[in-house]
Amino acid sequence: MHPTLKPALRRGWRDMSTMQFGVAPAHALVLGPMDTATGSFLTLLDGTRGLPLLGEEARRMGLPDGHVDKLLTELSRAGLLDDATGGGPAAEALRKRSGVMDRLRSDLASLSLLSSEPGEAVERLAARRAMRVRVQGAGRVGAVVASVLAGAGVGRVEVLDGGHVEPWDVAPGGLPAEAIGERRDTTARRLVRQSAPDRPPRANRPASPGSQAAPLAAWQASAAEGQAGLSLVIIAPRDGLDAYAPDPLHAEGLLSAGTPHLYAGVVEGTGVVGPLVLPGATACAGCLFRQRADRDPTWGRMLAQWRSGRARPVPACDLALSTSVAGLVAGHALAFLDGTSMAASGVRWEASVPGFDWHARPVWPHPACPCGAGADAKKDVKGDRLTAAGERHATMAG
């Protein structure tokens, strides 16, 4: 082990015996009491020294025997310690690709804030290379999502869409202006290749999202085999109505294969992210439809009219809003793949121009939906709110 303090956190003395790690409250910690000699010793925790050498340095500084071991234990318990050589064989292979590591160093620093064990962050980062994600839709949202996931180290990012690039598809970080008139899928795949820090690894047995640390580990292990090894499908249609009110029929294959999928899009100046569907465990598109139809008996009739009406040639897809949606859905997708969060499961996030005020709307498993997620709630329904499985998934959604 080569201990290193997590570089993402700035540190400073609050007083003569108390040190603060981190600036923002979400990840800041205060440790004390701490003497100045120990504070000086912390500068040696930079990943270049193993434990024996650190012990020798401590003795030269006059620190008592056992002090270093106790200090490292406390730092590790506080989640402030990393291991410059940890993470296993995949992490070691990634570290040897110095150019790739340099591209991903900021992502690694961010992951370290969510990882309590030394070496865990680089293990998660290396695990991304073995994952396969499909983005369905290459408009202003989908193309940006695909480029972000590829740039963040996801090994295989596929993009599916039809037609040709229109001027209103162009977005910074997404499809470029010079691609207008080209096939959308071809252009999006080129964008993914350009965004990735490395060539995708050879196809292997797919890794489950989040490796060993992921929640619902048993479910994910089997789901990883669904759809020929897809870890996640992101449904980001150019027509935002298909994200706001997705057709359950279009997701039947994903549900039957046990493939996790996440909805995102923009419809008439409103951005939506979610729900993240864990087949058989959280609410799906069918649950979403039934929940809305319970509240509004005309919902099915209105949807039929909207879907069968003349397609709008140009969508109301504000560039700033679509970029915000793409960033949020990519963040939720990576958190799920890394096993650090499922905040989009059982919930849909919405924001509209001009306020961009994101708020969460719960999506409960519906007892009448054949997806099975609402099976535990069939005997306990109050209005349109499920008080059994629904509340459990609300807790999972944070």
Coordinates of N, CA, C and O in Angstrom, one line a residue, residues 130-198:
A130 N -15.2 -1.9 -18.9 CA -15.8 -3.2 -19.3 C -17.3 -3.1 -19.5 O -18.0 -4.1 -19.8
M131 N -17.9 -1.9 -19.3 CA -19.4 -1.7 -19.4 C -19.8 -1.3 -20.8 O -19.1 -0.7 -21.6
R132 N -21.0 -1.7 -21.1 CA -21.6 -1.4 -22.4 C -22.9 -0.6 -22.2 O -23.8 -1.2 -21.5
V133 N -23.0 0.6 -22.8 CA -24.2 1.4 -22.6 C -24.7 1.8 -24.0 O -24.0 2.1 -24.9
R134 N -26.1 1.7 -24.1 CA -26.7 2.1 -25.4 C -27.5 3.4 -25.2 O -28.3 3.5 -24.2
V135 N -27.3 4.4 -26.1 CA -28.1 5.6 -26.1 C -29.0 5.5 -27.3 O -28.6 5.5 -28.4
Q136 N -30.3 5.6 -27.0 CA -31.3 5.5 -28.1 C -31.8 7.0 -28.3 O -32.6 7.5 -27.5
G137 N -31.3 7.6 -29.4 CA -31.6 9.0 -29.7 C -30.3 9.8 -29.8 O -29.5 9.7 -28.9
A138 N -30.2 10.5 -30.9 CA -29.0 11.3 -31.2 C -29.4 12.7 -31.5 O -28.9 13.3 -32.4
G139 N -30.2 13.3 -30.7 CA -30.6 14.7 -30.8 C -29.7 15.5 -29.8 O -28.6 15.1 -29.5
R140 N -30.2 16.7 -29.4 CA -29.5 17.6 -28.6 C -29.2 17.0 -27.2 O -28.2 17.3 -26.6
V141 N -30.0 16.1 -26.7 CA -29.8 15.4 -25.4 C -29.0 14.1 -25.6 O -27.9 14.0 -25.0
G142 N -29.4 13.2 -26.5 CA -28.8 11.9 -26.6 C -27.3 12.0 -27.0 O -26.5 11.3 -26.5
A143 N -27.0 12.8 -28.0 CA -25.6 12.9 -28.5 C -24.7 13.4 -27.4 O -23.6 12.9 -27.3
V144 N -25.1 14.4 -26.7 CA -24.3 14.9 -25.6 C -24.1 13.9 -24.5 O -23.0 13.7 -24.0
V145 N -25.2 13.2 -24.2 CA -25.1 12.1 -23.2 C -24.0 11.1 -23.6 O -23.2 10.6 -22.8
A146 N -24.1 10.7 -24.9 CA -23.2 9.6 -25.4 C -21.7 10.1 -25.3 O -20.8 9.4 -24.9
S147 N -21.5 11.4 -25.6 CA -20.1 11.9 -25.6 C -19.6 12.0 -24.2 O -18.4 11.7 -23.9
V148 N -20.5 12.4 -23.2 CA -20.1 12.5 -21.8 C -19.7 11.1 -21.3 O -18.7 11.0 -20.6
L149 N -20.6 10.1 -21.5 CA -20.3 8.8 -21.0 C -19.0 8.2 -21.6 O -18.2 7.6 -20.8
A150 N -18.8 8.4 -22.9 CA -17.5 7.9 -23.5 C -16.3 8.7 -22.9 O -15.3 8.1 -22.6
G151 N -16.5 10.0 -22.7 CA -15.4 10.8 -22.2 C -15.1 10.4 -20.7 O -13.9 10.6 -20.3
A152 N -16.1 9.9 -20.0 CA -15.9 9.6 -18.6 C -15.4 8.2 -18.4 O -15.2 7.7 -17.3
G153 N -15.1 7.5 -19.5 CA -14.4 6.2 -19.4 C -15.3 5.0 -19.6 O -14.8 3.8 -19.5
V154 N -16.5 5.1 -19.9 CA -17.4 3.9 -20.2 C -16.8 3.3 -21.5 O -16.7 4.0 -22.6
G155 N -16.5 2.0 -21.5 CA -15.8 1.4 -22.5 C -16.5 1.3 -23.9 O -15.9 1.6 -24.9
R156 N -17.8 1.0 -23.8 CA -18.6 0.8 -25.1 C -19.9 1.6 -25.0 O -20.7 1.3 -24.2
V157 N -19.9 2.7 -25.8 CA -21.1 3.5 -25.8 C -21.7 3.4 -27.3 O -21.0 3.8 -28.2
E158 N -22.9 2.8 -27.4 CA -23.5 2.7 -28.7 C -24.6 3.8 -28.8 O -25.2 4.1 -27.8
V159 N -24.8 4.2 -30.0 CA -25.9 5.2 -30.3 C -26.7 4.8 -31.4 O -26.2 4.4 -32.5
L160 N -28.0 4.7 -31.2 CA -29.0 4.3 -32.2 C -29.9 5.5 -32.5 O -30.5 6.1 -31.7
D161 N -30.1 5.8 -33.8 CA -31.0 6.8 -34.3 C -31.1 6.7 -35.8 O -30.2 6.1 -36.5
G162 N -32.1 7.3 -36.4 CA -32.3 7.3 -37.8 C -32.3 8.7 -38.4 O -32.1 9.7 -37.7
G163 N -32.4 8.8 -39.7 CA -32.4 10.1 -40.4 C -31.1 10.7 -40.5 O -30.0 10.1 -40.2
H164 N -31.1 12.0 -40.8 CA -29.9 12.8 -41.0 C -29.9 14.0 -40.1 O -30.9 14.4 -39.6
V165 N -28.7 14.5 -39.8 CA -28.5 15.6 -38.9 C -29.2 16.9 -39.4 O -28.9 17.3 -40.6
E166 N -30.0 17.4 -38.6 CA -30.7 18.7 -39.0 C -30.0 19.9 -38.3 O -29.3 19.6 -37.3
P167 N -30.1 21.1 -38.8 CA -29.4 22.2 -38.1 C -29.8 22.3 -36.6 O -28.9 22.7 -35.8
W168 N -31.0 22.0 -36.2 CA -31.4 22.1 -34.8 C -31.0 21.0 -34.0 O -31.2 21.0 -32.8
D169 N -30.3 20.0 -34.6 CA -29.7 18.9 -33.8 C -28.3 19.3 -33.2 O -27.8 18.7 -32.3
V170 N -27.7 20.4 -33.8 CA -26.4 20.8 -33.4 C -26.3 21.3 -32.0 O -27.2 22.1 -31.6
A171 N -25.3 20.9 -31.3 CA -25.2 21.4 -29.9 C -23.7 21.3 -29.5 O -23.0 20.4 -29.9
P172 N -23.2 22.2 -28.7 CA -21.9 22.1 -28.1 C -21.7 20.8 -27.3 O -22.6 20.5 -26.5
G173 N -20.7 20.0 -27.6 CA -20.5 18.7 -27.0 C -21.3 17.6 -27.6 O -21.2 16.5 -27.2
G174 N -22.1 18.0 -28.6 CA -22.9 17.0 -29.3 C -22.6 17.0 -30.8 O -21.4 17.0 -31.2
L175 N -23.6 16.9 -31.6 CA -23.4 16.8 -33.1 C -22.9 18.1 -33.6 O -23.5 19.2 -33.3
P176 N -21.8 18.2 -34.4 CA -21.2 19.4 -34.8 C -21.9 20.0 -36.1 O -22.6 19.2 -36.8
A177 N -21.8 21.2 -36.3 CA -22.4 21.9 -37.4 C -22.0 21.3 -38.8 O -22.8 21.3 -39.7
E178 N -20.7 20.9 -38.9 CA -20.2 20.4 -40.1 C -20.9 19.0 -40.5 O -20.7 18.5 -41.6
A179 N -21.6 18.4 -39.6 CA -22.2 17.1 -39.8 C -23.7 17.3 -40.3 O -24.3 16.2 -40.6
I180 N -24.1 18.5 -40.5 CA -25.5 18.7 -41.0 C -25.7 18.0 -42.4 O -24.9 18.1 -43.3
G181 N -26.7 17.2 -42.5 CA -26.9 16.4 -43.7 C -26.4 15.0 -43.6 O -26.8 14.1 -44.4
E182 N -25.5 14.7 -42.7 CA -25.0 13.3 -42.6 C -25.9 12.4 -41.8 O -26.8 12.9 -41.1
R183 N -25.7 11.1 -41.8 CA -26.5 10.2 -41.0 C -26.3 10.5 -39.5 O -25.2 10.6 -39.1
R184 N -27.4 10.5 -38.8 CA -27.3 10.8 -37.3 C -26.4 9.7 -36.6 O -25.6 10.0 -35.8
D185 N -26.7 8.5 -36.9 CA -26.1 7.4 -36.1 C -24.6 7.4 -36.5 O -23.7 7.2 -35.6
T186 N -24.2 7.6 -37.7 CA -22.8 7.6 -38.1 C -22.1 8.8 -37.4 O -21.0 8.6 -36.9
T187 N -22.7 9.9 -37.5 CA -22.1 11.1 -36.8 C -21.9 10.9 -35.3 O -20.9 11.3 -34.7
A188 N -23.0 10.4 -34.7 CA -22.9 10.2 -33.2 C -21.8 9.2 -32.8 O -21.1 9.4 -31.8
R189 N -21.7 8.1 -33.6 CA -20.6 7.2 -33.3 C -19.2 7.8 -33.5 O -18.3 7.5 -32.7
R190 N -19.1 8.6 -34.5 CA -17.8 9.3 -34.6 C -17.5 10.2 -33.4 O -16.4 10.3 -32.9
L191 N -18.6 10.9 -33.0 CA -18.5 11.8 -31.8 C -18.0 11.0 -30.6 O -17.2 11.4 -29.8
V192 N -18.6 9.8 -30.4 CA -18.2 8.9 -29.3 C -16.7 8.6 -29.3 O -16.0 8.6 -28.3
R193 N -16.3 8.2 -30.5 CA -14.9 7.8 -30.7 C -14.0 9.0 -30.3 O -12.9 8.8 -29.7
Q194 N -14.3 10.2 -30.8 CA -13.5 11.4 -30.5 C -13.5 11.8 -29.1 O -12.5 12.3 -28.6
S195 N -14.6 11.5 -28.3 CA -14.7 11.9 -26.9 C -14.0 10.9 -26.0 O -13.6 11.3 -24.9
A196 N -13.9 9.6 -26.4 CA -13.3 8.6 -25.5 C -11.8 8.8 -25.3 O -11.1 9.2 -26.2
P197 N -11.4 8.6 -24.1 CA -9.9 8.8 -23.8 C -9.1 7.6 -24.4 O -7.9 7.7 -24.4
D198 N -9.7 6.6 -24.8 CA -9.0 5.4 -25.3 C -9.9 4.6 -26.2 O -11.2 4.8 -26.2

